[in-house]
Amino acid sequence: MHKKNTISNNQIKNLLITSVIGVGILSLPSNMASILDNDGWLAILVGGLLIVPLIFMVDRLFKMFPNKDIFQIGEEVLGRILFTILLIVIIIYTILTLAYAIRVFGEVIKGYLLDRTPIKVIIITMLLAACYLARAEIEVLGRMATMVYPILIGLIIFLVLLSIAEGDFTNILPVFNADFTLLPKGILISLFSYAGYEIILLAYTTSDNKKDALKYTLRGLFIVIGIYVITFFSTLSQLGVNQLKRRIWPTIAIANEVDLPGYFIENLDGIVLTLWVLIVYTTLGPILYTGGRALAYIFNTRSHDIFILPLIPLIYIVSIIPDNIISVYENMGIILGYMVIISAMAIPILIYLVALIKKRRRKA
Amino acid sequence: MKRFFFIIFLLPLLVGCWDKVEIEQRLFVTAIGIDLNHEKGEEKDKLTVTYQYPNISAIGKNAESGTSTFLLTANSSSVFQAGRQFMSRVPFPFHYKHLKVIILGEDILKEESLMRVVLDELNRDTKINKRVRILATDRTAKEILEAILGKEQRTEGTIYATVRDNTKTSSFTSKSLADLITDFDISGVTLVPKVSLDEEKNFVISGGAILKDYKFLDWLDANENKIINLINGNMVVDTIDVIYEGNLISYAITETTTNRNIKFNETITANIDITIEGYLQGYILDDKNTVSDNETVLSMEKTLEEEIMKVTRRTLGHLKDVKADLLGIGEHLSKFHPREWEKIEDQWDEVFADAKININVDVKMSRTGLTR
């Protein structure tokens, strides 16, 4: 069997999009509206634009160390001990994110579709399925992402069509009327929705055309920002700002409450959620894969797949700690908000800065 | 050996339908009536809840005879609690996904806290479609549902078929649960269609109930409701009757456009221009041509405008009396003049009662039908 260890830039783009978009898309419009009312889209936009310099930085980092992957670079720059400590932080973050995502996933599926299935069964089956994906190599993740990408885009187009047909676009008004001292808080929360972009740290070096990788990655990021902003506007136009704040998952609500002329379509939550399961699947897989790769580095093994299965019980236990859905969003969400900033943003920046300083010193 | 394990692992795939529920073994609740409980009983049981569900086996090609719908009533603390109480009386579980109509009795409309409880319960539930239509009645909801019993021809319910859209008449304004809550959020006032019974115990939907802050305020008649639909641009097709030179004219509306222009001075001035286009539906058959020249058309248009203005003035007076902004003026202000709106938001009731609302109606009779 021929095994190729590179993926195309298009797959990197799709991998970025499908890893970032996951459970957050259901609650993001409501969270943003609670903080910034009608101007929540502004926080989504600014939060996304803050990721742009990070992507440039990742690109520069890999150009500085050609033909090395992130683990080799980290070890060379920070030394094995410090880098291992940072990786442990990243593994904890991975476990927490997965626990959060799988719990929200379980709650949504239980609430809307499988009301008599115990949430444990939903969580464990989904984790095992994600485990199968995460045990594979990066090119399999890339292929999976390319398969799910059209479904995601189709879903978004569908939501837009619904809001054109049903929504009242004057609900978007008034613009720029919110209390802008709350904008930093909004941005902080919206950053959490961009967690998962760090998959490019692993995917970037496997690109078969490294020259264009930056272009594709940025394109992917802009598609993500676009999808989030569109989702915000379609939920806002359909529900109005007060109802949007009240709902936990407004994005499903607009699919559920379609009332087009002609009797045959209504209660579309089943269809939308079925497609959403795939989107969550391609979020869980890459994050789990990241955790496995980090563990493989720490224990110095050649393959990462042996670490995936042992992570599952840990994730499951963390996911059932919160007592209820409010606690999932409040407590876990806040902890994760900080964890994202540390592990997905601060650590790559640290590696880059130290590498830059070392390189300058060597030149001098 | 490998093949053996493969087959063993395939076995779980065969049991996909092990807990399936056949469609006849579900009771699809199509309408729920909610009234205040006047009988003495447990303190918590403040509601009288009536469920209506179709008899699935009496519908379709191989229909068995029997009544087409069933009704169940119980005194209960909440809408879903009633469903659980019914479980001892019905063979199968209820399904709420196809609930289409909720009828609120007059008594419950007057209890603000109970209204909030009931609406929250409906809004919070994951199964109920938030597009369920809400109706108010000046009788009890139970009476209305009993009146339809046995006359039902459709699975989803005759009442729902009547109110599901506004394309047939504008003498009432169809209102879904989601719209109702949005209205309360934005302006605190909403209009819900009124369903009543005539002498022969047939249901009639016309006019509406004004609700303000989750509480009943006043009834509106069908003509007032038409004007409100007209001002809000919801009027689709309707006819207006007016006496012109001793004979009745029927004027059918085909299209309306509304323009609002709201100004801030010391008081609020709202200019609303309404253009109505339509055709002559009926006048009188005479030996001569009755509508032969443009002047007749123009004077007919004028008579119609006067008639519409007369009802409009009455409706506006009524709305100002009860301080109910059903014209969406507050909503318009909050969207297009957010800064000024913040200042007057708290005393909006008084501001609305003092506001100057100028309505201009321009009737165009573009066609006169097949005859002159």
XYZ file of C-alpha atoms in Angstrom, chain A residues 65-208:
144
model
C 13.070 25.998 10.377
C 12.410 24.395 7.023
C 11.562 20.699 6.958
C 11.036 20.447 10.698
C 7.730 19.838 12.445
C 6.438 21.785 15.416
C 7.784 19.294 17.969
C 11.323 19.433 16.598
C 11.160 23.214 16.474
C 9.805 23.479 20.020
C 12.526 21.213 21.373
C 15.259 23.078 19.547
C 14.002 26.470 20.665
C 12.884 25.891 24.258
C 14.773 22.794 25.294
C 13.148 19.437 25.943
C 12.109 20.011 29.573
C 10.373 23.349 29.173
C 8.726 22.253 25.938
C 7.430 19.086 27.630
C 5.851 21.189 30.396
C 4.141 23.377 27.817
C 2.936 20.291 25.982
C 1.375 19.011 29.193
C -0.546 22.285 29.399
C -1.673 21.747 25.824
C -2.773 18.199 26.618
C -4.842 19.435 29.570
C -6.367 22.034 27.279
C -7.115 19.344 24.706
C -8.883 17.205 27.270
C -10.902 20.155 28.569
C -11.937 21.345 25.116
C -12.983 17.879 24.099
C -14.895 17.382 27.330
C -16.676 20.676 26.821
C -17.493 20.003 23.174
C -18.702 16.469 23.788
C -20.870 17.550 26.715
C -22.551 20.300 24.727
C -22.950 17.859 21.857
C -24.573 15.330 24.169
C -26.931 17.907 25.648
C -28.067 19.116 22.222
C -28.619 15.628 20.851
C -30.444 14.569 23.994
C -32.558 17.715 24.027
C -33.629 17.624 20.423
C -33.293 14.107 19.064
C -32.703 11.274 21.526
C -34.609 12.302 24.612
C -34.706 8.821 26.105
C -31.103 7.827 25.429
C -28.814 8.337 28.430
C -26.321 11.127 27.765
C -23.495 8.738 28.679
C -24.300 6.569 25.692
C -24.355 9.564 23.351
C -21.031 10.857 24.672
C -19.214 7.533 24.643
C -20.338 6.480 21.163
C -19.375 9.857 19.719
C -15.984 9.761 21.471
C -15.270 6.264 20.165
C -16.166 7.342 16.654
C -13.893 10.396 16.952
C -11.204 8.093 18.332
C -11.252 6.103 15.112
C -10.585 9.272 13.118
C -7.889 10.525 15.492
C -5.917 7.303 15.313
C -5.368 7.881 11.612
C -2.669 10.101 10.128
C -3.049 13.728 9.158
C -3.870 13.002 5.503
C -6.916 11.025 6.603
C -8.043 13.993 8.700
C -7.539 16.186 5.644
C -9.629 13.902 3.478
C -12.381 13.740 6.082
C -12.406 17.530 6.307
C -12.710 17.791 2.530
C -15.711 15.483 2.687
C -17.453 17.450 5.424
C -16.660 20.911 4.042
C -19.392 20.944 1.345
C -21.913 19.767 3.939
C -20.958 22.664 6.192
C -21.221 25.189 3.375
C -24.546 23.676 2.299
C -25.868 24.007 5.823
C -24.857 27.661 6.010
C -26.427 28.435 2.623
C -29.578 26.740 3.847
C -29.661 28.894 6.989
C -29.144 32.026 4.887
C -31.970 31.058 2.547
C -34.255 30.519 5.518
C -33.451 33.901 6.958
C -33.959 35.628 3.614
C -37.366 34.015 3.351
C -38.456 34.491 6.934
C -36.259 36.997 8.675
C -36.851 40.662 9.279
C -33.596 42.376 8.432
C -34.536 45.555 10.275
C -33.845 43.495 13.420
C -30.160 44.112 12.727
C -30.717 47.802 13.484
C -29.617 49.802 15.377
C -25.937 49.255 14.565
C -23.054 50.697 16.618
C -25.338 51.439 19.515
C -23.958 48.969 22.058
C -21.810 49.752 25.074
C -18.352 49.462 23.533
C -16.550 49.163 26.854
C -17.865 45.600 26.728
C -16.174 44.943 23.402
C -12.959 43.461 24.930
C -15.068 41.011 26.922
C -16.959 40.075 23.779
C -13.744 39.565 21.851
C -12.362 37.379 24.622
C -15.398 35.131 24.414
C -15.441 35.103 20.627
C -11.783 34.020 20.591
C -12.906 30.781 22.143
C -14.930 30.083 18.993
C -11.710 30.187 16.999
C -10.084 27.470 19.126
C -9.024 24.568 16.971
C -7.136 26.703 14.469
C -3.940 25.317 16.038
C -4.362 22.194 13.906
C -2.385 24.132 11.292
C 0.678 23.808 13.540
C 0.581 20.106 12.711
C -0.827 20.331 9.205
C 1.364 23.132 7.858
C 4.566 21.107 7.601
C 2.849 18.298 5.712
C 1.725 20.585 2.918
C 2.781 19.430 -0.530
